[in-house]
Coordinates of C-alpha atoms and ligand atoms in Angstrom, one line a residue:
M1 CA -15.9 -11.4 -0.3
K2 CA -14.8 -7.8 0.4
I3 CA -11.9 -5.6 -0.9
I4 CA -10.6 -2.1 -0.3
I5 CA -7.5 -0.5 -2.0
H6 CA -5.8 2.9 -1.5
G7 CA -3.6 5.1 -3.6
G8 CA -2.1 7.4 -0.9
F9 CA -3.3 11.0 -0.5
F10 CA -4.9 13.7 -2.7
S11 CA -4.5 17.3 -2.0
E12 CA -7.2 19.8 -3.4
S13 CA -4.7 22.7 -3.0
S14 CA -1.8 21.2 -4.9
Q15 CA -3.4 18.8 -7.4
S16 CA -5.8 19.3 -10.3
M17 CA -9.3 18.2 -10.7
A18 CA -8.2 16.2 -13.7
T19 CA -5.8 14.3 -11.5
K20 CA -8.5 13.7 -9.0
I21 CA -10.8 12.3 -11.7
A22 CA -8.0 10.1 -13.1
K23 CA -7.3 8.6 -9.7
Q24 CA -10.9 7.9 -9.0
Q25 CA -11.3 6.2 -12.3
A26 CA -8.1 4.1 -11.9
L27 CA -9.2 3.0 -8.4
R28 CA -12.7 2.1 -9.6
H29 CA -11.1 0.0 -12.4
V30 CA -8.7 -1.8 -10.2
V31 CA -11.1 -2.5 -7.3
K32 CA -13.7 -4.0 -9.7
N33 CA -11.1 -6.1 -11.5
A34 CA -9.5 -7.3 -8.3
Y35 CA -13.0 -8.2 -6.9
D36 CA -13.4 -10.5 -9.9
Y37 CA -10.1 -12.0 -9.4
L38 CA -11.0 -12.7 -5.8
K39 CA -13.8 -14.8 -6.9
T40 CA -11.4 -17.5 -8.1
H41 CA -8.3 -16.7 -6.0
T42 CA -7.3 -16.4 -2.4
A43 CA -7.1 -13.1 -0.5
L44 CA -3.4 -13.4 -0.6
E45 CA -3.2 -13.9 -4.3
T46 CA -5.7 -11.0 -4.9
V47 CA -3.9 -8.4 -2.8
A48 CA -0.7 -8.9 -4.9
Y49 CA -2.8 -8.7 -8.1
A50 CA -4.4 -5.4 -7.0
V51 CA -1.1 -3.9 -5.9
E52 CA 0.7 -4.9 -9.1
Q53 CA -1.9 -3.1 -11.1
L54 CA -1.6 0.0 -8.9
E55 CA 2.3 -0.2 -9.2
N56 CA 1.9 -0.3 -13.1
D57 CA -0.1 3.0 -13.0
E58 CA 2.2 6.0 -13.0
L59 CA -0.5 8.1 -11.2
F60 CA 0.7 6.4 -8.1
N61 CA 4.0 6.5 -6.1
A62 CA 4.8 2.8 -6.3
G63 CA 6.6 0.8 -9.0
I64 CA 6.2 2.9 -12.1
G65 CA 6.1 6.5 -11.1
S66 CA 8.0 6.1 -7.8
Q67 CA 9.6 9.1 -6.1
I68 CA 13.3 9.8 -6.4
Q69 CA 15.6 9.8 -3.4
S70 CA 18.1 12.6 -2.6
D71 CA 20.9 10.8 -4.5
G72 CA 18.8 10.7 -7.7
K73 CA 18.0 6.9 -7.4
I74 CA 14.6 5.1 -6.9
R75 CA 14.4 2.7 -4.1
M76 CA 11.1 0.9 -3.5
S77 CA 9.6 -1.1 -0.6
A78 CA 6.6 -3.5 -0.5
S79 CA 5.2 -6.2 1.7
I80 CA 2.4 -8.8 1.8
M81 CA 0.8 -10.5 4.7
D82 CA -1.4 -13.4 5.2
G83 CA -3.9 -13.1 8.1
E84 CA -4.4 -16.9 8.6
S85 CA -0.8 -17.9 9.0
T86 CA 0.2 -14.3 10.2
K87 CA 3.2 -14.7 7.7
F88 CA 4.7 -11.5 6.4
S89 CA 7.2 -11.0 3.6
G90 CA 8.7 -7.9 2.0
V91 CA 11.4 -6.1 0.3
I92 CA 12.9 -2.7 1.5
N93 CA 14.7 -0.3 -0.8
I94 CA 14.8 -2.6 -3.8
E95 CA 16.0 -1.2 -7.1
N96 CA 15.1 -1.4 -10.8
V97 CA 12.3 -3.9 -10.7
K98 CA 8.8 -3.4 -12.3
N99 CA 6.8 -4.8 -9.4
P100 CA 8.3 -4.9 -5.9
I101 CA 5.1 -6.6 -4.6
R102 CA 5.8 -9.6 -6.8
V103 CA 9.3 -9.9 -5.3
A104 CA 7.7 -9.7 -1.8
E105 CA 5.4 -12.4 -2.8
K106 CA 8.2 -14.6 -4.1
L107 CA 9.8 -14.3 -0.7
F108 CA 6.7 -15.5 1.1
P109 CA 7.3 -19.2 1.1
T110 CA 11.0 -18.7 1.9
E111 CA 12.7 -18.8 5.3
D112 CA 14.3 -15.3 5.1
R113 CA 11.3 -13.3 4.3
V114 CA 12.2 -9.6 4.6
L115 CA 15.2 -8.6 2.4
G116 CA 16.7 -5.0 2.2
G117 CA 18.8 -3.0 -0.3
E118 CA 21.2 -5.0 -2.5
G119 CA 20.0 -8.3 -1.1
A120 CA 16.5 -7.7 -2.2
T121 CA 17.6 -6.6 -5.7
N122 CA 20.0 -9.6 -5.9
F123 CA 17.2 -12.0 -4.8
A124 CA 14.9 -10.5 -7.5
R125 CA 17.6 -10.9 -10.2
A126 CA 18.1 -14.5 -9.1
H127 CA 14.5 -15.2 -9.5
K128 CA 14.2 -13.7 -13.0
F129 CA 12.8 -10.3 -12.2
E130 CA 14.4 -8.4 -15.1
F131 CA 16.1 -5.0 -14.8
F132 CA 13.4 -2.3 -15.2
N133 CA 13.8 1.4 -14.4
P134 CA 10.5 2.6 -12.9
E135 CA 11.4 6.3 -13.4
I136 CA 9.0 8.6 -15.3
P137 CA 10.0 12.0 -16.8
Q138 CA 7.5 13.9 -14.5
R139 CA 9.3 12.6 -11.3
R140 CA 12.8 13.5 -12.9
K141 CA 11.5 17.0 -13.5
E142 CA 10.3 17.4 -10.0
Y143 CA 13.6 16.0 -8.7
E144 CA 15.5 18.5 -10.7
A145 CA 13.3 21.4 -9.7
K146 CA 13.7 20.1 -6.1
T147 CA 9.9 20.5 -5.6
G148 CA 9.1 16.9 -4.9
S149 CA 5.9 15.4 -6.0
K150 CA 2.7 17.2 -4.9
S151 CA 1.2 14.1 -3.4
L152 CA 2.0 11.0 -1.5
G153 CA 0.8 8.0 -3.5
T154 CA 1.6 4.7 -1.8
V155 CA -0.7 1.9 -2.7
G156 CA -2.3 -0.9 -0.7
C157 CA -5.0 -3.5 -0.7
V158 CA -6.9 -5.5 2.0
A159 CA -9.1 -8.4 0.9
L160 CA -11.3 -10.9 2.6
D161 CA -11.8 -14.1 0.6
E162 CA -14.7 -16.6 0.4
K163 CA -13.1 -18.8 3.1
G164 CA -12.9 -15.8 5.5
N165 CA -9.2 -15.3 5.1
I166 CA -7.8 -11.8 5.2
A167 CA -4.7 -10.5 3.4
T168 CA -2.9 -7.2 3.0
A169 CA -0.3 -5.8 0.6
T170 CA 1.3 -2.3 0.5
S171 CA 3.9 -0.8 -1.9
T172 CA 5.7 2.5 -2.0
G173 CA 8.3 4.6 -3.8
G174 CA 8.9 6.4 -0.4
K175 CA 8.5 10.1 0.4
G176 CA 11.0 11.5 -2.2
F177 CA 14.3 13.2 -1.5
E178 CA 14.9 10.9 1.5
I179 CA 18.5 10.0 2.7
P180 CA 19.4 6.8 0.9
G181 CA 18.8 4.0 3.4
R182 CA 15.7 5.5 5.0
I183 CA 13.2 2.8 5.7
S184 CA 9.5 3.3 4.8
D185 CA 6.7 2.0 7.0
S186 CA 5.3 0.1 3.9
A187 CA 7.4 -3.1 4.5
T188 CA 7.0 -3.1 8.2
A189 CA 4.2 -4.4 10.6
A190 CA 3.4 -0.7 11.3
G191 CA 2.3 -0.1 7.7
N192 CA 0.9 -3.5 6.6
Y193 CA -0.5 -6.0 9.0
A194 CA -3.1 -8.8 9.2
N195 CA -4.2 -11.7 11.2
S196 CA -7.4 -13.8 11.3
Y197 CA -9.5 -10.9 12.8
C198 CA -8.4 -7.9 10.7
G199 CA -6.1 -6.6 8.0
V200 CA -4.8 -3.0 7.6
S201 CA -2.7 -1.1 4.9
C202 CA -1.4 2.4 5.7
T203 CA -0.2 5.4 3.8
G204 CA 1.2 8.8 5.0
I205 CA 4.4 9.8 6.7
G206 CA 6.3 6.6 7.4
E207 CA 7.9 8.0 10.5
D208 CA 4.6 8.8 12.0
I209 CA 3.1 5.4 11.0
V210 CA 6.0 3.6 12.7
S211 CA 6.0 5.8 15.7
T212 CA 2.2 5.0 16.3
A213 CA 2.4 1.4 15.0
V214 CA -0.8 2.1 13.1
A215 CA -1.5 -1.2 11.4
T216 CA -0.4 -3.4 14.2
K217 CA -2.4 -1.4 16.9
I218 CA -5.6 -1.5 14.9
V219 CA -5.3 -5.2 14.2
T220 CA -4.5 -6.0 17.8
R221 CA -7.3 -3.9 19.2
V222 CA -9.8 -5.7 16.9
S223 CA -8.3 -9.1 17.9
D224 CA -8.8 -8.0 21.6
G225 CA -12.5 -7.3 21.1
F226 CA -12.6 -3.6 19.9
T227 CA -15.1 -2.9 17.1
I228 CA -13.2 -1.8 14.0
D229 CA -14.4 1.8 14.3
K230 CA -13.2 2.0 18.0
A231 CA -9.9 0.5 17.1
F232 CA -9.4 3.2 14.4
E233 CA -10.6 5.9 16.8
K234 CA -8.1 5.1 19.6
T235 CA -5.2 4.5 17.2
F236 CA -5.9 7.8 15.3
A237 CA -6.1 9.7 18.5
E238 CA -2.6 8.4 19.4
L239 CA -1.5 9.5 16.0
K240 CA -2.9 12.9 16.5
A241 CA -1.0 13.2 19.8
I242 CA 2.2 13.2 17.9
D243 CA 0.7 15.4 15.1
G244 CA 1.0 12.5 12.8
F245 CA -0.2 12.3 9.1
A246 CA -1.6 8.9 7.9
G247 CA -4.5 7.0 6.4
A248 CA -5.4 3.4 6.7
I249 CA -7.8 0.9 5.1
A250 CA -9.2 -2.2 6.8
I251 CA -11.5 -5.2 6.7
D252 CA -12.4 -7.3 9.7
H253 CA -13.3 -10.9 9.9
K254 CA -17.0 -10.0 10.0
G255 CA -16.5 -8.3 6.6
T256 CA -16.7 -4.7 7.9
I257 CA -14.8 -2.5 5.5
F258 CA -13.3 0.7 7.2
H259 CA -11.0 3.6 6.4
L260 CA -9.8 6.8 8.0
D261 CA -7.4 9.5 7.4
S262 CA -5.8 12.2 9.6
H263 CA -5.9 14.8 6.9
P264 CA -8.0 15.2 3.8
C265 CA -7.9 13.0 1.9
M266 CA -6.8 9.5 1.4
V267 CA -7.5 8.1 -2.0
F268 CA -9.4 4.8 -1.7
A269 CA -12.1 2.6 -3.2
S270 CA -13.9 -0.4 -1.8
F271 CA -16.3 -3.0 -3.3
D272 CA -18.4 -5.7 -1.7
G273 CA -20.0 -7.1 -4.8
N274 CA -22.8 -4.5 -4.6
T275 CA -21.7 -1.2 -3.5
L276 CA -18.7 0.6 -4.9
D277 CA -17.4 3.3 -2.7
V278 CA -14.7 5.7 -4.0
F279 CA -13.0 8.8 -2.3
E280 CA -14.5 12.1 -3.3
Ligands
LIG301 N1 4.3 5.8 3.8 C1 5.2 6.1 2.7 C2 6.6 6.3 3.3 O1 6.7 7.0 4.3 C3 4.8 7.2 1.9 C4 3.4 7.2 1.5 O2 2.6 6.6 2.1 O3 3.1 7.9 0.5 O4 7.6 5.9 2.7

């Protein structure tokens, strides 16, 4: 059993040491908690559980604490993928729900598995996800000052369960100030992808992640025989060629945990039952 989570990026130049410590603590707590959960649950159940906890923490840009778009509204995106069946489900630009990842999970057994905008919000209401405004005062202040938030804080999780199945989940509040209707990478195969060989969750600039198809490429390369480090190396070289900004976390079928970022530094934590590794 292995697990890795991320909480977007941290920037030394624009964020305080107190925020860094708070993020480290939050990730340590969630990764341990989710690892315990993984002992009695599948990888798929566990990634939703971990991401839900990260969405509930306003330190991160997903669920509560999401960024505000240019028209003053919050629209969130989240997806979940099961490596064994290669089934993917997600919501894009959903509004006024507490946990977008739980709506994505609800769509998993359905036929129409990726819903956008009003359709996603209507689906949530029809399945008893109550109205919930995820806005926090700090985000409104940043919106009004037109500064935007100082960090990107998308969240994600990759888990490998006892049976050897891999799953991934990713959730975001977007990049802030975007044109309404802009689509994040987080609920696409470029930002969140898994098969029976590997699972990857990304954070960073969605346009760069989609241009490079980061998660899909890493997973495909591992499936085709690349080692996970070589799969990352080649994909991040392609990202660099477009001057892209991204980070990604992964686990392969052998249980190798891996992560890489194009810029300092992606906020992550991993746990394998013995060693807890957290970003510094
Ligand atoms: N990838 C997200 C997006 O572009 C943002 C992030 O990772 O913080 O919507």
